[in-house]
Short mmCIF file of C-alpha atoms in Angstrom, two decimals:
data_model
loop_
_atom_site.label_atom_id
_atom_site.label_comp_id
_atom_site.label_asym_id
_atom_site.label_seq_id
_atom_site.Cartn_x
_atom_site.Cartn_y
_atom_site.Cartn_z
CA UNK T 180 67.62 -34.42 -31.39
CA UNK T 181 66.36 -30.90 -31.46
CA UNK T 182 65.14 -31.15 -27.92
CA UNK T 183 68.65 -31.89 -26.67
CA UNK T 184 70.33 -28.98 -28.57
CA UNK T 185 71.19 -25.97 -26.37
CA UNK T 186 69.46 -22.67 -27.23
CA UNK T 187 72.34 -20.15 -27.56
CA UNK T 188 69.98 -17.31 -28.49
CA UNK T 189 68.37 -17.42 -25.07
CA UNK T 190 71.23 -18.39 -22.79
CA UNK T 191 74.05 -16.12 -24.07
CA UNK T 192 74.09 -12.92 -26.25
CA UNK T 193 75.40 -13.23 -29.79
CA UNK T 194 78.51 -11.34 -30.96
CA UNK T 195 76.29 -9.20 -33.18
CA UNK T 196 74.18 -8.10 -30.24
CA UNK T 197 77.27 -7.26 -28.22
CA UNK T 198 78.51 -5.08 -31.08
CA UNK T 199 75.19 -3.19 -31.25
CA UNK T 200 75.19 -2.61 -27.50
CA UNK T 201 78.77 -1.37 -27.58
CA UNK T 202 78.11 1.05 -30.43
CA UNK T 203 74.95 2.31 -28.70
CA UNK T 204 76.88 3.02 -25.55
CA UNK T 205 79.55 4.92 -27.44
CA UNK T 206 77.17 6.91 -29.68
CA UNK T 207 76.48 9.76 -27.20
CA UNK T 208 80.20 10.17 -26.66
CA UNK T 209 80.87 10.18 -30.38
CA UNK T 210 78.03 12.64 -31.01
CA UNK T 211 79.31 14.94 -28.27
CA UNK T 212 82.80 14.85 -29.74
CA UNK T 213 81.38 15.65 -33.17
CA UNK T 214 79.37 18.58 -31.80
CA UNK T 215 82.41 19.95 -29.99
CA UNK T 216 84.49 19.63 -33.16
CA UNK T 217 81.87 21.49 -35.20
CA UNK T 218 81.54 24.22 -32.56
CA UNK T 219 85.32 24.69 -32.51
CA UNK T 220 85.43 24.99 -36.29
CA UNK T 221 82.60 27.52 -36.35
CA UNK T 222 84.46 29.82 -33.96
CA UNK T 223 86.78 30.48 -36.88
CA UNK T 224 83.90 31.22 -39.26
CA UNK T 225 83.00 34.74 -40.34
CA UNK T 226 79.74 36.32 -39.25
CA UNK T 227 78.30 35.98 -42.75
CA UNK T 228 79.30 32.30 -42.91
CA UNK T 229 77.51 31.65 -39.61
CA UNK T 230 74.29 33.09 -40.97
CA UNK T 231 74.59 30.97 -44.12
CA UNK T 232 75.20 27.85 -42.03
CA UNK T 233 71.80 28.31 -40.42
CA UNK T 234 70.55 26.59 -43.58
CA UNK T 235 73.18 23.80 -43.65
CA UNK T 236 72.11 20.29 -44.60
CA UNK T 237 73.36 18.79 -41.32
CA UNK T 238 71.24 19.45 -38.24
CA UNK T 239 74.23 19.59 -35.83
CA UNK T 240 75.83 22.28 -38.00
CA UNK T 241 72.67 24.38 -37.99
CA UNK T 242 72.41 24.10 -34.21
CA UNK T 243 76.10 24.94 -33.71
CA UNK T 244 75.82 27.98 -35.98
CA UNK T 245 72.83 29.23 -33.98
CA UNK T 246 74.69 28.78 -30.68
CA UNK T 247 77.76 30.63 -31.98
CA UNK T 248 75.60 33.52 -33.20
CA UNK T 249 74.08 33.87 -29.73
CA UNK T 250 77.57 33.79 -28.23
CA UNK T 251 78.80 36.63 -30.45
CA UNK T 252 75.77 38.69 -29.51
CA UNK T 253 75.35 42.32 -30.56
CA UNK T 254 77.68 42.23 -33.57
CA UNK T 255 75.39 39.66 -35.21
CA UNK T 256 72.18 41.68 -34.96
CA UNK T 257 72.35 43.47 -38.36
CA UNK T 258 73.13 40.26 -40.29
CA UNK T 259 70.52 38.24 -38.45
CA UNK T 260 67.96 40.99 -38.98
CA UNK T 261 68.64 40.93 -42.72
CA UNK T 262 68.49 37.12 -42.81
CA UNK T 263 64.84 37.21 -41.76
CA UNK T 264 64.00 37.81 -45.42
CA UNK T 265 66.32 35.09 -46.79
CA UNK T 266 64.91 32.93 -49.63
CA UNK T 267 65.96 29.87 -47.60
CA UNK T 268 63.03 28.93 -45.34
CA UNK T 269 65.24 27.33 -42.68
CA UNK T 270 67.43 30.45 -42.48
CA UNK T 271 64.36 32.71 -42.27
CA UNK T 272 62.81 30.73 -39.40
CA UNK T 273 66.03 30.48 -37.40
CA UNK T 274 67.01 34.11 -38.05
CA UNK T 275 63.61 35.36 -36.90
CA UNK T 276 63.91 33.41 -33.66
CA UNK T 277 67.53 34.45 -33.15
CA UNK T 278 66.74 38.10 -33.76
CA UNK T 279 64.19 38.15 -30.94
CA UNK T 280 66.56 36.32 -28.60
CA UNK T 281 69.39 38.73 -29.35
CA UNK T 282 67.20 41.79 -28.83
CA UNK T 283 65.88 40.43 -25.54
CA UNK T 284 69.40 39.71 -24.28
CA UNK T 285 70.71 43.10 -25.34
CA UNK T 286 67.71 44.88 -23.88
CA UNK T 287 68.02 43.10 -20.53
CA UNK T 288 71.72 43.89 -20.43
CA UNK T 289 71.02 47.56 -21.17
CA UNK T 290 68.38 47.75 -18.46
CA UNK T 291 70.72 46.20 -15.88
CA UNK T 292 73.44 48.71 -16.72
CA UNK T 293 70.90 51.53 -16.74
CA UNK T 294 69.73 50.66 -13.22
CA UNK T 295 73.36 50.84 -12.07
CA UNK T 296 73.35 54.51 -13.17
CA UNK T 297 75.38 53.85 -16.34
CA UNK T 298 75.00 57.13 -18.23
CA UNK T 299 76.22 55.62 -21.51
CA UNK T 300 73.05 53.56 -21.95
CA UNK T 301 70.61 55.07 -24.44
CA UNK T 302 66.98 54.02 -24.08
CA UNK T 303 63.99 55.19 -26.13
CA UNK T 304 62.38 58.27 -24.59
CA UNK T 305 64.76 58.48 -21.62
CA UNK T 306 66.18 61.93 -22.40
CA UNK T 307 62.66 63.40 -22.47
CA UNK T 308 61.74 61.59 -19.29
CA UNK T 309 64.93 62.69 -17.55
CA UNK T 310 64.33 66.35 -18.42
CA UNK T 311 60.82 66.22 -16.99
CA UNK T 312 61.32 64.05 -13.93
CA UNK T 313 65.00 64.11 -12.97
CA UNK T 314 67.48 61.26 -12.62
CA UNK T 315 67.93 59.09 -9.55
CA UNK T 316 67.61 55.39 -8.67
CA UNK T 317 63.86 55.56 -8.03
CA UNK T 318 63.21 57.42 -11.29
CA UNK T 319 65.28 54.92 -13.29
CA UNK T 320 63.51 52.02 -11.62
CA UNK T 321 60.15 53.44 -12.71
CA UNK T 322 61.40 54.02 -16.25
CA UNK T 323 62.59 50.42 -16.51
CA UNK T 324 59.11 49.30 -15.39
CA UNK T 325 57.65 51.53 -18.11
CA UNK T 326 59.89 50.01 -20.81
CA UNK T 327 59.21 46.46 -19.67
CA UNK T 328 55.48 46.97 -20.03
CA UNK T 329 55.23 49.54 -22.84
CA UNK T 330 58.40 49.27 -24.95
CA UNK T 331 56.53 49.55 -28.25
CA UNK T 332 54.63 52.64 -27.12
CA UNK T 333 57.77 54.49 -26.00
CA UNK T 334 59.72 53.43 -29.09
CA UNK T 335 56.92 54.59 -31.38
CA UNK T 336 56.85 57.96 -29.62
CA UNK T 337 60.51 58.44 -30.53
CA UNK T 338 60.66 56.87 -33.99
CA UNK T 339 57.15 57.17 -35.49
CA UNK T 340 55.26 59.85 -33.54
CA UNK T 341 52.61 60.11 -36.28
CA UNK T 342 51.38 56.64 -35.27
CA UNK T 343 51.25 57.32 -31.55
CA UNK T 344 47.61 58.41 -31.32
CA UNK T 345 46.36 55.15 -32.83
CA UNK T 346 48.68 53.01 -30.72
CA UNK T 347 47.91 55.05 -27.61
CA UNK T 348 44.15 54.58 -28.10
CA UNK T 349 44.50 50.84 -28.68
CA UNK T 350 46.75 50.35 -25.67
CA UNK T 351 44.68 52.47 -23.28
CA UNK T 352 41.52 50.75 -24.50
CA UNK T 353 43.09 47.36 -23.80
CA UNK T 354 44.13 48.45 -20.32
CA UNK T 355 40.60 49.67 -19.60
CA UNK T 356 39.19 46.27 -20.60
CA UNK T 357 41.56 43.99 -18.73
CA UNK T 358 40.11 40.54 -17.95
CA UNK T 359 38.70 39.69 -14.55
CA UNK T 360 39.55 36.57 -12.60
CA UNK T 361 37.50 35.51 -9.61
CA UNK T 362 35.77 38.88 -9.57
CA UNK T 363 39.07 40.73 -9.14
CA UNK T 364 40.38 43.20 -11.70
CA UNK T 365 43.61 42.13 -13.40
CA UNK T 366 46.48 44.20 -12.02
CA UNK T 367 47.61 47.20 -14.05
CA UNK T 368 51.31 47.72 -13.51
CA UNK T 369 52.50 51.20 -12.50
CA UNK T 370 54.87 51.00 -15.45
CA UNK T 371 51.93 50.97 -17.87
CA UNK T 372 50.21 53.84 -16.07
CA UNK T 373 53.37 55.97 -15.99
CA UNK T 374 54.10 55.27 -19.67
CA UNK T 375 50.61 56.34 -20.71
CA UNK T 376 50.82 59.56 -18.70
CA UNK T 377 54.33 60.28 -19.97
CA UNK T 378 53.48 59.84 -23.65
CA UNK T 379 50.30 61.92 -23.29
CA UNK T 380 52.28 64.78 -21.73
CA UNK T 381 54.42 65.43 -24.81
CA UNK T 382 53.49 68.65 -26.61
CA UNK T 383 54.92 67.47 -29.92
CA UNK T 384 52.99 64.18 -29.87
CA UNK T 385 49.43 64.35 -31.20
CA UNK T 386 46.90 62.85 -28.80
CA UNK T 387 43.26 63.29 -29.79
CA UNK T 388 40.50 63.80 -27.24
CA UNK T 389 39.00 60.28 -27.68
CA UNK T 390 42.41 58.80 -26.92
CA UNK T 391 42.92 61.08 -23.94
CA UNK T 392 39.47 60.26 -22.59
CA UNK T 393 40.40 56.57 -22.48
CA UNK T 394 42.65 57.39 -19.52
CA UNK T 395 39.59 58.05 -17.36
CA UNK T 396 39.37 54.29 -16.78
CA UNK T 397 43.00 54.14 -15.76
CA UNK T 398 42.43 56.85 -13.15
CA UNK T 399 39.74 54.74 -11.51
CA UNK T 400 41.71 51.53 -10.92
CA UNK T 401 42.69 50.69 -7.32
CA UNK T 402 46.25 49.78 -8.40
CA UNK T 403 46.97 53.36 -9.44
CA UNK T 404 45.55 54.64 -6.16
CA UNK T 405 47.84 52.29 -4.25
CA UNK T 406 50.89 53.25 -6.28
CA UNK T 407 50.26 56.96 -5.78
CA UNK T 408 50.01 56.41 -2.04
CA UNK T 409 53.06 54.11 -1.78
CA UNK T 410 55.83 56.15 -0.07
CA UNK T 411 58.51 54.01 -1.74
CA UNK T 412 57.41 54.68 -5.32
CA UNK T 413 55.04 57.62 -5.35
CA UNK T 414 57.61 60.39 -5.83
CA UNK T 415 58.58 59.57 -9.46
CA UNK T 416 55.05 58.41 -10.32
CA UNK T 417 53.57 61.60 -8.89
CA UNK T 418 56.05 63.60 -10.91
CA UNK T 419 54.92 61.89 -14.11
CA UNK T 420 51.27 62.40 -13.21
CA UNK T 421 51.74 66.08 -12.39
CA UNK T 422 53.67 66.74 -15.60
CA UNK T 423 50.86 65.09 -17.54
CA UNK T 424 48.31 67.24 -15.74
CA UNK T 425 50.18 70.51 -16.29
CA UNK T 426 50.95 69.79 -19.95
CA UNK T 427 47.38 68.93 -20.86
CA UNK T 428 45.95 71.94 -19.05
CA UNK T 429 48.21 74.10 -21.22
CA UNK T 430 47.43 72.12 -24.38
CA UNK T 431 43.68 72.10 -23.71
CA UNK T 432 43.35 68.36 -24.27
CA UNK T 433 40.95 67.70 -21.39
CA UNK T 434 37.23 67.46 -22.06
CA UNK T 435 34.86 68.71 -19.34
CA UNK T 436 34.29 65.17 -18.14
CA UNK T 437 38.00 64.41 -18.11
CA UNK T 438 38.70 67.56 -16.10
CA UNK T 439 36.19 66.47 -13.48
CA UNK T 440 37.65 62.94 -13.29
CA UNK T 441 41.22 64.22 -12.98
CA UNK T 442 40.17 66.79 -10.40
CA UNK T 443 38.42 64.08 -8.37
CA UNK T 444 41.55 61.93 -8.56
CA UNK T 445 43.69 64.81 -7.27
CA UNK T 446 41.27 65.41 -4.39
CA UNK T 447 41.09 61.73 -3.55
CA UNK T 448 44.88 61.32 -3.54
CA UNK T 449 45.67 64.79 -2.16
CA UNK T 450 47.75 65.79 -5.19
CA UNK T 451 48.52 69.53 -4.86
CA UNK T 452 48.78 70.16 -8.62
CA UNK T 453 45.03 69.59 -8.80
CA UNK T 454 44.76 73.29 -7.89
CA UNK T 455 45.95 74.15 -11.40
CA UNK T 456 43.00 72.32 -12.90
CA UNK T 457 40.62 73.92 -10.39
CA UNK T 458 41.92 77.36 -11.33
CA UNK T 459 41.36 76.61 -15.00
CA UNK T 460 37.76 75.61 -14.32
CA UNK T 461 37.15 78.87 -12.47
CA UNK T 462 38.74 80.80 -15.32
CA UNK T 463 36.41 79.11 -17.82
CA UNK T 464 33.29 80.21 -15.95
CA UNK T 465 31.92 81.97 -19.03
CA UNK T 466 31.14 78.68 -20.80
CA UNK T 467 27.37 78.04 -21.17
CA UNK T 468 26.08 75.23 -18.97
CA UNK T 469 24.33 73.55 -21.88
CA UNK T 470 27.62 73.16 -23.74
CA UNK T 471 29.75 72.23 -20.75
CA UNK T 472 27.77 69.49 -19.06
CA UNK T 473 28.17 65.72 -19.03
CA UNK T 474 26.94 62.65 -17.18
CA UNK T 475 29.08 61.11 -14.45
CA UNK T 476 27.93 58.16 -12.34
CA UNK T 477 24.41 58.54 -13.79
CA UNK T 478 24.27 62.13 -12.57
CA UNK T 479 24.37 65.19 -14.77
CA UNK T 480 27.31 67.47 -13.94
CA UNK T 481 26.74 70.97 -15.27
CA UNK T 482 29.03 74.01 -15.27
CA UNK T 483 27.89 75.24 -11.83
CA UNK T 484 28.61 71.87 -10.26
CA UNK T 485 32.05 71.78 -11.86
CA UNK T 486 32.65 75.20 -10.34
CA UNK T 487 31.58 73.85 -6.96
CA UNK T 488 34.05 70.96 -7.15
CA UNK T 489 36.81 73.34 -8.30
CA UNK T 490 36.24 75.60 -5.29
CA UNK T 491 36.28 72.63 -2.92
CA UNK T 492 39.50 71.44 -4.57
CA UNK T 493 41.14 74.80 -3.91
CA UNK T 494 39.91 74.64 -0.34
CA UNK T 495 41.36 71.17 0.18
CA UNK T 496 44.56 71.36 -1.86
CA UNK T 497 45.28 75.08 -2.04
CA UNK T 498 46.35 77.85 0.32
CA UNK T 499 45.31 81.33 1.38
CA UNK T 500 46.85 82.60 -1.86
CA UNK T 501 43.80 81.13 -3.63
CA UNK T 502 41.30 83.16 -1.57
CA UNK T 503 41.09 86.18 -3.92
CA UNK T 504 40.16 84.08 -6.97
CA UNK T 505 37.44 82.34 -4.95
CA UNK T 506 36.13 85.58 -3.45
CA UNK T 507 35.48 86.77 -7.00
CA UNK T 508 32.37 84.55 -6.95
CA UNK T 509 30.83 85.96 -3.74
CA UNK T 510 28.15 87.61 -5.88
CA UNK T 511 27.38 84.56 -8.03
CA UNK T 512 23.84 83.50 -7.16
CA UNK T 513 23.76 80.58 -9.61
CA UNK T 514 21.81 77.73 -8.06
CA UNK T 515 23.30 74.28 -7.77
CA UNK T 516 20.85 71.68 -9.12
CA UNK T 517 18.17 70.80 -6.59
CA UNK T 518 18.91 67.07 -6.83
CA UNK T 519 22.07 67.76 -4.82
CA UNK T 520 20.14 69.30 -1.90
CA UNK T 521 18.94 67.40 1.17
CA UNK T 522 15.48 68.95 1.22
CA UNK T 523 13.15 71.19 -0.74
CA UNK T 524 13.71 74.19 1.54
CA UNK T 525 17.46 73.74 1.62
CA UNK T 526 19.22 75.67 -1.15
CA UNK T 527 22.76 75.86 -2.44
CA UNK T 528 24.12 78.71 -4.50
CA UNK T 529 27.58 78.98 -6.00
CA UNK T 530 28.45 81.85 -3.67
CA UNK T 531 27.69 79.55 -0.71
CA UNK T 532 30.42 77.18 -1.86
CA UNK T 533 32.78 80.10 -2.43
CA UNK T 534 32.23 81.36 1.11
CA UNK T 535 32.70 77.88 2.55
CA UNK T 536 35.99 77.42 0.66
CA UNK T 537 37.30 80.80 1.85
CA UNK T 538 36.31 80.04 5.46
CA UNK T 539 38.19 76.75 5.32
CA UNK T 540 41.33 78.34 3.87
CA UNK T 541 41.13 81.09 6.50
CA UNK T 542 40.98 78.57 9.33
CA UNK T 543 37.46 79.61 10.37
CA UNK T 544 34.75 77.25 11.59
CA UNK T 545 32.02 77.25 8.90
CA UNK T 546 29.33 76.27 11.42
CA UNK T 547 29.84 79.57 13.21
CA UNK T 548 28.83 81.23 9.95
CA UNK T 549 25.54 79.39 9.56
CA UNK T 550 26.64 76.16 7.82
CA UNK T 551 24.89 74.22 10.55
CA UNK T 552 24.23 71.07 8.49
CA UNK T 553 27.73 70.78 7.12
CA UNK T 554 29.23 67.26 7.03
CA UNK T 555 32.78 66.25 6.18
CA UNK T 556 33.74 64.12 3.17
CA UNK T 557 37.08 62.28 2.75
CA UNK T 558 37.36 63.11 -0.96
CA UNK T 559 35.58 66.44 -1.49
CA UNK T 560 36.33 67.89 1.96
CA UNK T 561 32.61 68.49 2.60
CA UNK T 562 29.53 66.52 1.66
CA UNK T 563 28.17 68.47 -1.29
CA UNK T 564 24.58 67.82 -0.19
CA UNK T 565 25.22 69.52 3.14
CA UNK T 566 26.43 72.86 1.73
CA UNK T 567 23.94 75.72 1.76
CA UNK T 568 21.32 77.55 3.81
CA UNK T 569 17.68 77.17 4.71
CA UNK T 570 16.86 80.74 3.75
CA UNK T 571 18.27 83.85 2.11
CA UNK T 572 18.26 85.48 5.56
CA UNK T 573 20.72 82.85 6.84
CA UNK T 574 22.82 83.31 3.72
CA UNK T 575 22.90 87.11 4.06
CA UNK T 576 23.82 86.83 7.73
CA UNK T 577 26.75 84.52 6.89
CA UNK T 578 28.19 86.89 4.31
CA UNK T 579 27.66 89.90 6.56
CA UNK T 580 29.49 88.16 9.39
CA UNK T 581 32.41 87.40 7.08
CA UNK T 582 32.57 91.00 5.91
CA UNK T 583 32.55 92.24 9.49
CA UNK T 584 35.32 89.83 10.43
CA UNK T 585 37.46 91.07 7.53
CA UNK T 586 36.77 94.68 8.45
CA UNK T 587 37.90 94.07 12.02
CA UNK T 588 41.11 92.44 10.80
CA UNK T 589 41.86 95.46 8.66
CA UNK T 590 41.23 97.83 11.55
CA UNK T 591 43.41 95.98 14.06
CA UNK T 592 46.77 97.02 12.51
CA UNK T 593 45.56 100.65 12.46
CA UNK T 594 44.77 100.51 16.18
CA UNK T 595 48.18 99.05 16.98
CA UNK T 596 49.90 101.78 15.02
#
């Protein structure tokens, strides 16, 4: 008998199953209607009520409260900020997340308006930056890049300047130890470089020498070189760099090693303000060599060698106005270390470099004055190992020829008159 009974469970669905399927199909629609109803109700809620509803028992209510808070935006920031310390764990977690989302949205909106030359937008550090570097589209674009990469640094400079030295050291140290992938250095954004230079150029912000010295790694990265040479972005970046250079010359924040590194950077990138640093080095000639030396690229750089690089910097980056301050060293017979010479009989004295620099600025051909082994150098103008003379007789003849040439120039106007 059982074999002949039809199996309704297999051939046709039961009424109970049809009911379940129907309810399942309608559930998303019902849930959506419920969510829309809750959202509509919450639009009438006060700001304080919305924050309290972040801890509601019903999940849809908590989600709707969070969405409404994001919709209201800036007006909710103070309440959400305070709710991060709520005794309710759910409210604390959601408020912390919402606070970051609100700040990010507000910040992005500010930056967009700022780039459109909206003068009502107030950004941390902008007034200082504007006074130093001007205000145009390119300058604002650079400042936005600075904020996007170093917001905390620039905010700390404005709000908690007593902490800036520690933060500056940590940030510059991190930038100098960026990870390497496939043998290539991780890119350092120009925004980070400009922010570091800008902060370190503020006279009222304390930057210690160890922190300042960390920037020597930043000056060596190829990305900075490329940015300084980029005709589309180098004007505002160069302005920041030059203001940093001038400020720290006045404040005396550069160590001897840092001065050499910055001077080399200026010579490499043809930055005219490097002449200010070169002039300072010449003015500090009285410092003893033993107290003013350091090691660079496994080579000791003493005071005389720093003087040599300063003179070459004036020759490359300066003008004829710099000739008198270089001529002041025509009697300086200090020897440049022998390891820089190309042979035992070949000697270089500081006055040789001074004469060479003056000849270059005067438009004279140094080889006609006895610098027969002179070779050019893309960074330092001349190969430092090729500067000098084989004998004191050659040296004396070179200086005598220069003196005669100057005497003839002085006599020529008298003859014409």
